[in-house]
PDB file of C-alpha atoms in Angstrom:
ATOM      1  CA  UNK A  23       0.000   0.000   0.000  1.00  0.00           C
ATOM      2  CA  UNK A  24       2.772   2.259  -1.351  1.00  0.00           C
ATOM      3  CA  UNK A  25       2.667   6.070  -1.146  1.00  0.00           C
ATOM      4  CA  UNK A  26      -1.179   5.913  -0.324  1.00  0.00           C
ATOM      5  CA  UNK A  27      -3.055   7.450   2.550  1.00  0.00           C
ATOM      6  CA  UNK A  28      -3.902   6.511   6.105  1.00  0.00           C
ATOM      7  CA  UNK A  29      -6.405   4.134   5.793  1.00  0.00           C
ATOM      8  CA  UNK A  30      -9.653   5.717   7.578  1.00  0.00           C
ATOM      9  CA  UNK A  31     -12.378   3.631   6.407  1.00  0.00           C
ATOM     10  CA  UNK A  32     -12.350   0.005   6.498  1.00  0.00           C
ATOM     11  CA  UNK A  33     -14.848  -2.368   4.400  1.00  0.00           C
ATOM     12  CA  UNK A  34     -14.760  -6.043   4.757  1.00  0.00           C
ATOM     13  CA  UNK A  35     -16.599  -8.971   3.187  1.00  0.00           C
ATOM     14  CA  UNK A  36     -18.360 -11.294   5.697  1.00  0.00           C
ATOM     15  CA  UNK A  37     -18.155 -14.769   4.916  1.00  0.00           C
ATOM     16  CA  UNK A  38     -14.343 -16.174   4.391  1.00  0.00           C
ATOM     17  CA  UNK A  39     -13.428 -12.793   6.758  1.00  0.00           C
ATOM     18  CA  UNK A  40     -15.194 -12.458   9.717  1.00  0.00           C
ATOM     19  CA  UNK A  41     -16.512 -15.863   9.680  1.00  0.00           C
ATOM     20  CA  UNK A  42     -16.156 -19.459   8.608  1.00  0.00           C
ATOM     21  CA  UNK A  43     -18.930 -21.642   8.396  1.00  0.00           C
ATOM     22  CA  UNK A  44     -20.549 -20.015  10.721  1.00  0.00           C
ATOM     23  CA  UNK A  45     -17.613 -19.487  13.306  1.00  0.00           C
ATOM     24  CA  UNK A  46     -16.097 -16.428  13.682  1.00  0.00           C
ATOM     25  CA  UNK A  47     -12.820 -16.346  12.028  1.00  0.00           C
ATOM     26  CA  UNK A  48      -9.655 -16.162  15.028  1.00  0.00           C
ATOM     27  CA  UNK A  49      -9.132 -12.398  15.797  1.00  0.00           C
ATOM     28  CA  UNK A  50     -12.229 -11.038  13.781  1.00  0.00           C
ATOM     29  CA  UNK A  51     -13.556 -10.291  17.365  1.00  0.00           C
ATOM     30  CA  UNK A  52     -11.172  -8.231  18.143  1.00  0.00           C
ATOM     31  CA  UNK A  53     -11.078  -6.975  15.038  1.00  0.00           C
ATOM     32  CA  UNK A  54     -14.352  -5.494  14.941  1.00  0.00           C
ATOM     33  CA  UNK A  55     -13.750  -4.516  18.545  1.00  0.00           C
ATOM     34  CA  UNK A  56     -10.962  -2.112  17.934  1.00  0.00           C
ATOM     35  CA  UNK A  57     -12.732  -0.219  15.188  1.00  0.00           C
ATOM     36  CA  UNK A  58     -15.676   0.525  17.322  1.00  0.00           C
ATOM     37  CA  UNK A  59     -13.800   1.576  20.005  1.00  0.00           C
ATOM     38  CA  UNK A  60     -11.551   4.084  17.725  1.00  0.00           C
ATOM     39  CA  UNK A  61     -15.122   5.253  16.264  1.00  0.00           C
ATOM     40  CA  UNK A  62     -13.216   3.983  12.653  1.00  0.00           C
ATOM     41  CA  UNK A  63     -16.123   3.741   9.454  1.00  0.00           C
ATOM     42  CA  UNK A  64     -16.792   0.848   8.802  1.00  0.00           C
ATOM     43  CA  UNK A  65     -19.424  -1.699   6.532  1.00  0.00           C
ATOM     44  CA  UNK A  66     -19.481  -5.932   6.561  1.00  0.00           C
ATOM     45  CA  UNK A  67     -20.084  -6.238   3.050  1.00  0.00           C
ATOM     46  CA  UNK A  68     -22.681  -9.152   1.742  1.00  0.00           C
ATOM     47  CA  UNK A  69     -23.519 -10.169  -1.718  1.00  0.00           C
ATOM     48  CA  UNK A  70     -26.643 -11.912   0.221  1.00  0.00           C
ATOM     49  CA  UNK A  71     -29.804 -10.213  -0.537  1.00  0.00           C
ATOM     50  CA  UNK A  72     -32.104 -12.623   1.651  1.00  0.00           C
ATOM     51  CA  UNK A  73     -31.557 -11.094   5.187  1.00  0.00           C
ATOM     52  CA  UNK A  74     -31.845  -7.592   5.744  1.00  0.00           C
ATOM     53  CA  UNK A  75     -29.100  -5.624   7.852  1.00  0.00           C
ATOM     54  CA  UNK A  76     -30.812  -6.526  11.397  1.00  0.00           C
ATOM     55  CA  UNK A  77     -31.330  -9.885  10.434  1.00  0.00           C
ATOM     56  CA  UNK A  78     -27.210 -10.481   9.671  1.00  0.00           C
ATOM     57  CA  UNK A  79     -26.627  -8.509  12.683  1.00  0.00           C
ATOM     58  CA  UNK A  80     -28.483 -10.833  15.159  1.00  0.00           C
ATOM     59  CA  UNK A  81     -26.347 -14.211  13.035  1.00  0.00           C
ATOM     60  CA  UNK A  82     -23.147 -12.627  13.623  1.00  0.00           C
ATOM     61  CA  UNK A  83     -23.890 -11.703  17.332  1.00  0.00           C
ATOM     62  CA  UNK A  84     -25.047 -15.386  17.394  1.00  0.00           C
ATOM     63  CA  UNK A  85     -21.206 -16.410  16.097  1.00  0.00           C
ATOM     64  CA  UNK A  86     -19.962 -14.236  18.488  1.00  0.00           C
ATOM     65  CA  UNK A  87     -19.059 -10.399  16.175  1.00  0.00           C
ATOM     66  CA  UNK A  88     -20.631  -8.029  17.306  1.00  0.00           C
ATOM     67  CA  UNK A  89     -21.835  -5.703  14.397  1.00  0.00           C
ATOM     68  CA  UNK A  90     -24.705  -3.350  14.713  1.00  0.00           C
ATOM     69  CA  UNK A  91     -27.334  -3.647  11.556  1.00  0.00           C
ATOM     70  CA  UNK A  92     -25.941   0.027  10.028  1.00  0.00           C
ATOM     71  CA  UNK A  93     -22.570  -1.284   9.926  1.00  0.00           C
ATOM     72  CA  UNK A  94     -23.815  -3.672   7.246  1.00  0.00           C
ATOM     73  CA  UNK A  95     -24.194  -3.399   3.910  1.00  0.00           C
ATOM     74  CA  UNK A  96     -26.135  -5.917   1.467  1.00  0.00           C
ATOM     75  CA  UNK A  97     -26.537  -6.355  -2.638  1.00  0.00           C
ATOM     76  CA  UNK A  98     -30.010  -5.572  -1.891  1.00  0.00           C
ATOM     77  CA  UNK A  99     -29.042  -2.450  -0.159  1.00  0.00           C
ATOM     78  CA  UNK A 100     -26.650  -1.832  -3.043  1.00  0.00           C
ATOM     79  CA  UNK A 101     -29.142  -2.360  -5.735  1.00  0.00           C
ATOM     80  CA  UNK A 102     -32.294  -0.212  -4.277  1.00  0.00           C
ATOM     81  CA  UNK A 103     -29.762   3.135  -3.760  1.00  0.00           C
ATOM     82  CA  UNK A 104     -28.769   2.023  -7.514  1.00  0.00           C
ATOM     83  CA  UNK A 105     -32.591   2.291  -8.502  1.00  0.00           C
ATOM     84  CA  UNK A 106     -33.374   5.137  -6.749  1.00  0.00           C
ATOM     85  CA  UNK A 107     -30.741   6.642  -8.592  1.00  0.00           C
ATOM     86  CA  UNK A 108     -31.625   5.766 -11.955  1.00  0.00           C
ATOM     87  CA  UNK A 109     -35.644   6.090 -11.577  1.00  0.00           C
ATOM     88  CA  UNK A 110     -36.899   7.393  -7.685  1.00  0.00           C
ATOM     89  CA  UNK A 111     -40.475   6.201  -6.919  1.00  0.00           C
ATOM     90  CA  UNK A 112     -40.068   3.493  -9.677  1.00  0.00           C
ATOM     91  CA  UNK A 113     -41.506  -0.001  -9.555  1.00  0.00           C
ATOM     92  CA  UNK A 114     -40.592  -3.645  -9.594  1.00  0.00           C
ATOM     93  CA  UNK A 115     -41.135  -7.077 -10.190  1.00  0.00           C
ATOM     94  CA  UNK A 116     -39.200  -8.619  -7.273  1.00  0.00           C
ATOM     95  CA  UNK A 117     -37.924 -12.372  -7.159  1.00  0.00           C
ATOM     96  CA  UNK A 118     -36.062 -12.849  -3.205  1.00  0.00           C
ATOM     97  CA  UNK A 119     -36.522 -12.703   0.374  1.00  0.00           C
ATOM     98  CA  UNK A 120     -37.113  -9.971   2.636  1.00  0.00           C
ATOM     99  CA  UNK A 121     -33.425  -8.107   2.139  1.00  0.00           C
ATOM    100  CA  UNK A 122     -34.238  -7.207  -1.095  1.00  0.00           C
ATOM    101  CA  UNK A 123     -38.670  -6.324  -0.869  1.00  0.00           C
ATOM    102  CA  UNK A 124     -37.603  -4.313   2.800  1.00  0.00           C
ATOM    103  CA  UNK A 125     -34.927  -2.164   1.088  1.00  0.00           C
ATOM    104  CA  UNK A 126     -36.949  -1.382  -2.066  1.00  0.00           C
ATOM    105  CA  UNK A 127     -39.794  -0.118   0.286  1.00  0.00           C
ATOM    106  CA  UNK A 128     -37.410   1.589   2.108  1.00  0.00           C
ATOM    107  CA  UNK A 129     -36.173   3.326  -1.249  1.00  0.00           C
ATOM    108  CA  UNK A 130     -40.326   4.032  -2.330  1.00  0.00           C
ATOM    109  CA  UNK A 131     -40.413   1.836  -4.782  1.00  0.00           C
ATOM    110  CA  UNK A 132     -44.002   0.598  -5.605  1.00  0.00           C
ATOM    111  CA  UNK A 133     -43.438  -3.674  -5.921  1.00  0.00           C
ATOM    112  CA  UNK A 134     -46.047  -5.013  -8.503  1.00  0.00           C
ATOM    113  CA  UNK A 135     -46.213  -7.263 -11.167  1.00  0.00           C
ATOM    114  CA  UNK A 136     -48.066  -4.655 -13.453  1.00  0.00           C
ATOM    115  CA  UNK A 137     -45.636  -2.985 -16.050  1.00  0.00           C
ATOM    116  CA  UNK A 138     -42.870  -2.719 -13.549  1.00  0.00           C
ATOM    117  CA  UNK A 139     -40.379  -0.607 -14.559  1.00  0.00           C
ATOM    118  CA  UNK A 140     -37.943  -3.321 -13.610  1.00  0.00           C
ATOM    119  CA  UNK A 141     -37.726  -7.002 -12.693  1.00  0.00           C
ATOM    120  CA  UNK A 142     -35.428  -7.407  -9.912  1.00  0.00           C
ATOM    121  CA  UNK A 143     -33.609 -10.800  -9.099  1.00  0.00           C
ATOM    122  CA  UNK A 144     -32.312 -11.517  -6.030  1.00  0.00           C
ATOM    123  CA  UNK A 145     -31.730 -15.136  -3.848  1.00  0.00           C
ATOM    124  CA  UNK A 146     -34.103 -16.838  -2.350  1.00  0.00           C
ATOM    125  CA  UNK A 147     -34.320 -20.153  -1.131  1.00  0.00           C
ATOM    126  CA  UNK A 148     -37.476 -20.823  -2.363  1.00  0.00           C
ATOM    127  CA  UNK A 149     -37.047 -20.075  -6.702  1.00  0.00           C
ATOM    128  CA  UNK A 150     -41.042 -20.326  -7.753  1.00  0.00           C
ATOM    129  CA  UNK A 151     -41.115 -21.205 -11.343  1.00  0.00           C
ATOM    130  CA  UNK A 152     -44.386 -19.400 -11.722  1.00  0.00           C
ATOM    131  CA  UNK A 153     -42.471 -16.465 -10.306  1.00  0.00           C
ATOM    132  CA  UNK A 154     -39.584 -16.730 -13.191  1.00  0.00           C
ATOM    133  CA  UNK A 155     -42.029 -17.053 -16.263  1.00  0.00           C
ATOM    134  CA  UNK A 156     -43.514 -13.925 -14.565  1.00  0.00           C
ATOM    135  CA  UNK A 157     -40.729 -12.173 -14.766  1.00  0.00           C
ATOM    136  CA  UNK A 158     -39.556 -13.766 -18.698  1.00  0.00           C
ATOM    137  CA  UNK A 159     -42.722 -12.411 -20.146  1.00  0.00           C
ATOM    138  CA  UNK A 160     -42.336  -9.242 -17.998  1.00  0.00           C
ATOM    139  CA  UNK A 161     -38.817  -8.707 -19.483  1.00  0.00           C
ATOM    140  CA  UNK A 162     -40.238  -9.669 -22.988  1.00  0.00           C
ATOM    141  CA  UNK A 163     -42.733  -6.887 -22.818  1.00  0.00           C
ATOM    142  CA  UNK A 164     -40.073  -4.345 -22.101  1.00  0.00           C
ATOM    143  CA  UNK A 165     -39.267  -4.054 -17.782  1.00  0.00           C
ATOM    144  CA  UNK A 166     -35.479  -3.448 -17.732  1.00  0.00           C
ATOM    145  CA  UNK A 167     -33.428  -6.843 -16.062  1.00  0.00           C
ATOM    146  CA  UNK A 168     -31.475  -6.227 -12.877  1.00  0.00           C
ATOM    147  CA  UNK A 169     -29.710  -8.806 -10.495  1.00  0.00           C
ATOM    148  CA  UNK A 170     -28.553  -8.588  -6.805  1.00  0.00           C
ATOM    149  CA  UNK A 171     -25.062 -10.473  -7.296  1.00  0.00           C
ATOM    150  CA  UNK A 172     -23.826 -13.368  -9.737  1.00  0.00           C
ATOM    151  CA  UNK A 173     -23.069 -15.972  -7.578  1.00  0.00           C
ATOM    152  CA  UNK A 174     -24.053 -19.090  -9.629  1.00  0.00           C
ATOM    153  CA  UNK A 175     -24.663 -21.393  -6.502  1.00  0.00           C
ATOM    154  CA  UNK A 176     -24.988 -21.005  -2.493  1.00  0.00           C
ATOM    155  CA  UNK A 177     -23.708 -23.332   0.146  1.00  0.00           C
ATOM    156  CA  UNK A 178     -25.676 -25.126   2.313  1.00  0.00           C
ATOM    157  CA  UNK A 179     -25.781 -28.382   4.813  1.00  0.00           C
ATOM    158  CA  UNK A 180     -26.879 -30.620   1.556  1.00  0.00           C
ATOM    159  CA  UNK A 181     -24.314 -28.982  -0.764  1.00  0.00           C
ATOM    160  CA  UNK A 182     -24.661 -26.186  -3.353  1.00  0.00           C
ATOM    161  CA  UNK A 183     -27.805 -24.777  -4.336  1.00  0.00           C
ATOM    162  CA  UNK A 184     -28.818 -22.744  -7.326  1.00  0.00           C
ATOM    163  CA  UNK A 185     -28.184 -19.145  -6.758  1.00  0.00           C
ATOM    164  CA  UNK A 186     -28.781 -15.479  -8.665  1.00  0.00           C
ATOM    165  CA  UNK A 187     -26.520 -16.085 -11.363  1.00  0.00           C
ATOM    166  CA  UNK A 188     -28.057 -19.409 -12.613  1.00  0.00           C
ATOM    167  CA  UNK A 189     -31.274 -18.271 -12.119  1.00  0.00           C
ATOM    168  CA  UNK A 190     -30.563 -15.207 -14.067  1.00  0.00           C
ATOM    169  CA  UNK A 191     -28.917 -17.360 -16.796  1.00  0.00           C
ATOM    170  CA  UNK A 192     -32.030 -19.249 -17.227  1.00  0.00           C
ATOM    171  CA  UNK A 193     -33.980 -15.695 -17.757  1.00  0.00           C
ATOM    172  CA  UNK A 194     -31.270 -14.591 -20.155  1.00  0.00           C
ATOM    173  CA  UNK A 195     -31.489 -17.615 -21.558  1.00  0.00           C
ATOM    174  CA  UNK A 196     -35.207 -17.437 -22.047  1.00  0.00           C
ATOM    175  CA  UNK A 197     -35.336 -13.510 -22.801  1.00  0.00           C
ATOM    176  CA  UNK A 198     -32.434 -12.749 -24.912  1.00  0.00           C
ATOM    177  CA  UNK A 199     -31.825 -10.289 -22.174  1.00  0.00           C
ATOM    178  CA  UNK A 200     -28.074  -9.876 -19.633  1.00  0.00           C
ATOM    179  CA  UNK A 201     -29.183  -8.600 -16.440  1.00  0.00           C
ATOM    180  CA  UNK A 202     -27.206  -5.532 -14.451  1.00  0.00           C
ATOM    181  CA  UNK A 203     -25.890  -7.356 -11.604  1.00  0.00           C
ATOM    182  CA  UNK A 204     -25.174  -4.928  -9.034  1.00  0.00           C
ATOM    183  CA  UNK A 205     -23.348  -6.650  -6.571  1.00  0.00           C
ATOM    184  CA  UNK A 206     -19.636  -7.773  -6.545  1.00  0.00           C
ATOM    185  CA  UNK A 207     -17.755  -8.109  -8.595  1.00  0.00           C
ATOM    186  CA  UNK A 208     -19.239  -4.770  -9.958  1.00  0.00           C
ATOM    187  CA  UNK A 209     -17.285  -1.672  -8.211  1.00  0.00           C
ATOM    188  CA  UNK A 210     -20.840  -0.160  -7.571  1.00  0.00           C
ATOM    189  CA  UNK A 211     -21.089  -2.542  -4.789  1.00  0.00           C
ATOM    190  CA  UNK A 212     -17.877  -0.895  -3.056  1.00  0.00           C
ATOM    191  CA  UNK A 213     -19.103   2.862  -4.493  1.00  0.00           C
ATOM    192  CA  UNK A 214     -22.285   2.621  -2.640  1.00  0.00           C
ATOM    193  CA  UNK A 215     -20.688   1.692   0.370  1.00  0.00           C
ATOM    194  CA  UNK A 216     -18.278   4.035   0.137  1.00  0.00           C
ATOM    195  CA  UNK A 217     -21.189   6.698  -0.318  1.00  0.00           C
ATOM    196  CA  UNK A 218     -23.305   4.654   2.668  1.00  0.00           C
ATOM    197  CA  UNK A 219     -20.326   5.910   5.205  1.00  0.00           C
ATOM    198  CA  UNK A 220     -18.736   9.253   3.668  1.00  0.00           C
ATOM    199  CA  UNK A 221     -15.710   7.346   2.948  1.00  0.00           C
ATOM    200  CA  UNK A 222     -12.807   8.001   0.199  1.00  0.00           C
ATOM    201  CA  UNK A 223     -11.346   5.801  -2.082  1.00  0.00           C
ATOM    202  CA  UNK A 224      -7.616   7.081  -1.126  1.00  0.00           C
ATOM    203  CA  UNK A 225      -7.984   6.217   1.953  1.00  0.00           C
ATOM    204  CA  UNK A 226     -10.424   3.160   2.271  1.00  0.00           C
ATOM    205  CA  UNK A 227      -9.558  -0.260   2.472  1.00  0.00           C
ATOM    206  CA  UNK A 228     -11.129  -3.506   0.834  1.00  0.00           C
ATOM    207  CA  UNK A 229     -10.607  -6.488   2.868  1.00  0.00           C
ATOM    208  CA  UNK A 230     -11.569 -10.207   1.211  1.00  0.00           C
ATOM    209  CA  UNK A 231     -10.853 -13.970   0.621  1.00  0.00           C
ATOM    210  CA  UNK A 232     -11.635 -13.657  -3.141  1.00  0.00           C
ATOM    211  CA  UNK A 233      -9.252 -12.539  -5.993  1.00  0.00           C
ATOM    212  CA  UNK A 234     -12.263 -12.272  -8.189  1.00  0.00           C
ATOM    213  CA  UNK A 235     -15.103 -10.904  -6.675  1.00  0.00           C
ATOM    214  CA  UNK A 236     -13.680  -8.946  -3.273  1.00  0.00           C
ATOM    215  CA  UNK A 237     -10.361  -8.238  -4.512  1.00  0.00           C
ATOM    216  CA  UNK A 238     -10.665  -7.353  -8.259  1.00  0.00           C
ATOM    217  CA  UNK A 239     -13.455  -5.015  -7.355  1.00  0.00           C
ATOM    218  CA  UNK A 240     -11.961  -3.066  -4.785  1.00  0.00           C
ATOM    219  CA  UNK A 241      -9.096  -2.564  -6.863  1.00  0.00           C
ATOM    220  CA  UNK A 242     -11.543  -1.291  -9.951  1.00  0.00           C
ATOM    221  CA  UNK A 243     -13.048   1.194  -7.037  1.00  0.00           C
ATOM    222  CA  UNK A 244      -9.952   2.647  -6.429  1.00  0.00           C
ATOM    223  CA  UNK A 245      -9.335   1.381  -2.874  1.00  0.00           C
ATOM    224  CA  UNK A 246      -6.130  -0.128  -1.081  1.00  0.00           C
ATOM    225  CA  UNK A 247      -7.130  -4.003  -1.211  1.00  0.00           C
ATOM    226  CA  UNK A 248      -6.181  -6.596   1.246  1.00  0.00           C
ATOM    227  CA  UNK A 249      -6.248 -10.409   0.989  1.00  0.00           C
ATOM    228  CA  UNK A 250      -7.028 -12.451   3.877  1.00  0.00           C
ATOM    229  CA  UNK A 251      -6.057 -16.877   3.727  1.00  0.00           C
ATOM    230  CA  UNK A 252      -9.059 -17.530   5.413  1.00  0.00           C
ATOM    231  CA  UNK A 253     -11.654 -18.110   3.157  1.00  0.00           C
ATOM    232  CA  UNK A 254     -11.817 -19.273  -0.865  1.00  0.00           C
ATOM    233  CA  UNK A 255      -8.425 -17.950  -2.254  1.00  0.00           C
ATOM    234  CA  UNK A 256      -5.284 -19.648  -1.307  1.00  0.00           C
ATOM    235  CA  UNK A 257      -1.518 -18.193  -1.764  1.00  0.00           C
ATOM    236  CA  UNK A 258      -0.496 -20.133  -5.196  1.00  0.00           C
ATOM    237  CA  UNK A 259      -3.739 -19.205  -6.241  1.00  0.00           C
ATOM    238  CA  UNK A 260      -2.600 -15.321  -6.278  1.00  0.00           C
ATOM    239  CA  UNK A 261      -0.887 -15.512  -9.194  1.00  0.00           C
ATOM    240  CA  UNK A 262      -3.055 -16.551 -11.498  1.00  0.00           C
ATOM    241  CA  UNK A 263      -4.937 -13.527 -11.487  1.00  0.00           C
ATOM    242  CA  UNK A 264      -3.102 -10.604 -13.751  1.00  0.00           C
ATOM    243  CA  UNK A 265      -4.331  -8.301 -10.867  1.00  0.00           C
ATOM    244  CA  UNK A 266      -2.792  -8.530  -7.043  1.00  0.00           C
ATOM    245  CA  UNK A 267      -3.799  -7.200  -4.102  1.00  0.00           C
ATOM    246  CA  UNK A 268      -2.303  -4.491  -2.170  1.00  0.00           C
ATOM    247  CA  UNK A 269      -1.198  -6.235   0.808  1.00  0.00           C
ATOM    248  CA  UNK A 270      -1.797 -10.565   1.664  1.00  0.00           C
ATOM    249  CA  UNK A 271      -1.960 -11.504   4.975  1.00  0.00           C
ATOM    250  CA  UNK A 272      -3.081 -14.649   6.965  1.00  0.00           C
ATOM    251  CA  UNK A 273      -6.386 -13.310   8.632  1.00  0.00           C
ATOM    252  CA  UNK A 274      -8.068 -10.155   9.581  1.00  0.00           C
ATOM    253  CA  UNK A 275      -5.889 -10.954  13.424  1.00  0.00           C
ATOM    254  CA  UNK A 276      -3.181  -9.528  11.260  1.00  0.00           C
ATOM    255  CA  UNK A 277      -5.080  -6.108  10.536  1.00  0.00           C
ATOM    256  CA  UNK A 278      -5.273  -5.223  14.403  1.00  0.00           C
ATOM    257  CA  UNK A 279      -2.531  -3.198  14.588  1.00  0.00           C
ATOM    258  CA  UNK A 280      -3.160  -1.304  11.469  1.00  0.00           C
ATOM    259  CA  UNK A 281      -6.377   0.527  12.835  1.00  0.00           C
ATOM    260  CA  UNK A 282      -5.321   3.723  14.621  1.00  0.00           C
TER     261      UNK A 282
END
């Protein structure tokens, strides 16, 4: 992080950072401990759209972080400041859980299956198929095609499911028609945090387990980007990309003494 400045604002992804299936990650306590106690700026970043901010907030208490709901920010949260940008007081066709519908209300959007102005995609564990030819023929008769995050599949206990990004395949697929995906690895997901929390690019850092979602756009956003070993990228993995991070270390316990 060479000739940059102090970083002020700190972003972090959740899952891979803070915690590990479900178990906070060693130091990540701490971690978020010393920048509430400095006052630092800080977001837990989530390509999730099916909890909203409270919701996350009570899981992460449960694995032991504790990270107050506006100290979290979601692809749903991401994509309903993205469409009150483009159209305020719009409407949508919404596919996904209560993330996604509580932050479009929360933007005044109007959610209807009447002419929408847009059909929005998000995850949900739940993927209706009445729900998806809905939104085909909605698409086909002209409501513009936007998508939380690209994630092709989730975890869970049973193994992977089918997530946003296959689902949204299937409508492109069916429509002719490439959704805007809002969430990482688009650098709007990091710009509208940044906005979310007054922060700076110049002096904001990105902190992930993944060279090409977390990583790759950070570094597109302009902000200092550091690796953690924790989650889906390993070391010989690094080089692979044509892209590197600012700084790789072995786990957020190594950040501590950076926050000041």
């Amino acid at each position: 992080m060479n000739e940059r400045k102090p970083i002020e604002c700190w972003l972090s992804d959740m899952d891979g950072v803070l915690v590990h299936e479900g178990s906070p990650v060693p130091g990540a306590d701490e971690f978020i401990r010393r920048l509430r106690d400095l006052g630092k700026r800080f977001l837990v970043l989530t390509n999730n759209s099916i909890y909203t901010p409270r919701d996350l907030s009570v899981r992460l208490r449960g694995a032991g972080l504790e990270v107050p709901p506006e100290a979290i920010w979601t692809s749903a949260l991401a994509t309903a400041r993205f469409l009150d940008d483009q159209r305020p007081g719009g409407s949508a066709y919404v596919i996904g859980e209560a993330g996604l519908t509580t932050a479009l209300h929360e933007s005044g959007y109007i959610l209807t299956d009447t002419n929408p102005d847009y059909v929005v995609l998000g995850e949900t564990r739940t993927y209706s198929f009445t729900a998806i030819t809905r939104a085909i023929r909605l698409i086909d008769a002209g409501s513009r095609f936007i998508a939380t995050n690209p994630d092709a599949v989730g975890p869970s206990n049973e193994g992977s499911l089918p997530a946003c990004g296959a689902v949204a395949a299937m409508i492109t697929k069916a429509t002719g028609v490439e959704p805007y995906f809002v969430g990482k690895p688009n650098p709007m997901m990091m710009r509208s945090a940044l906005n979310a929390i007054d922060g700076h690019s110049e002096s904001t850092a990105m902190i992930g387990d993944r060279m090409d979602t977390d990583i790759v756009s950070g570094m597109e956003a302009g902000l200092h980007t550091i690796l953690v070993l924790t989650g889906v990228t390993t070391k010989d993995q690094i080089d692979r990309y044509p892209f590197r991070p600012s700084r790789v270390v072995q786990s957020v316990a190594d950040l501590i003494d950076l926050i000041e």
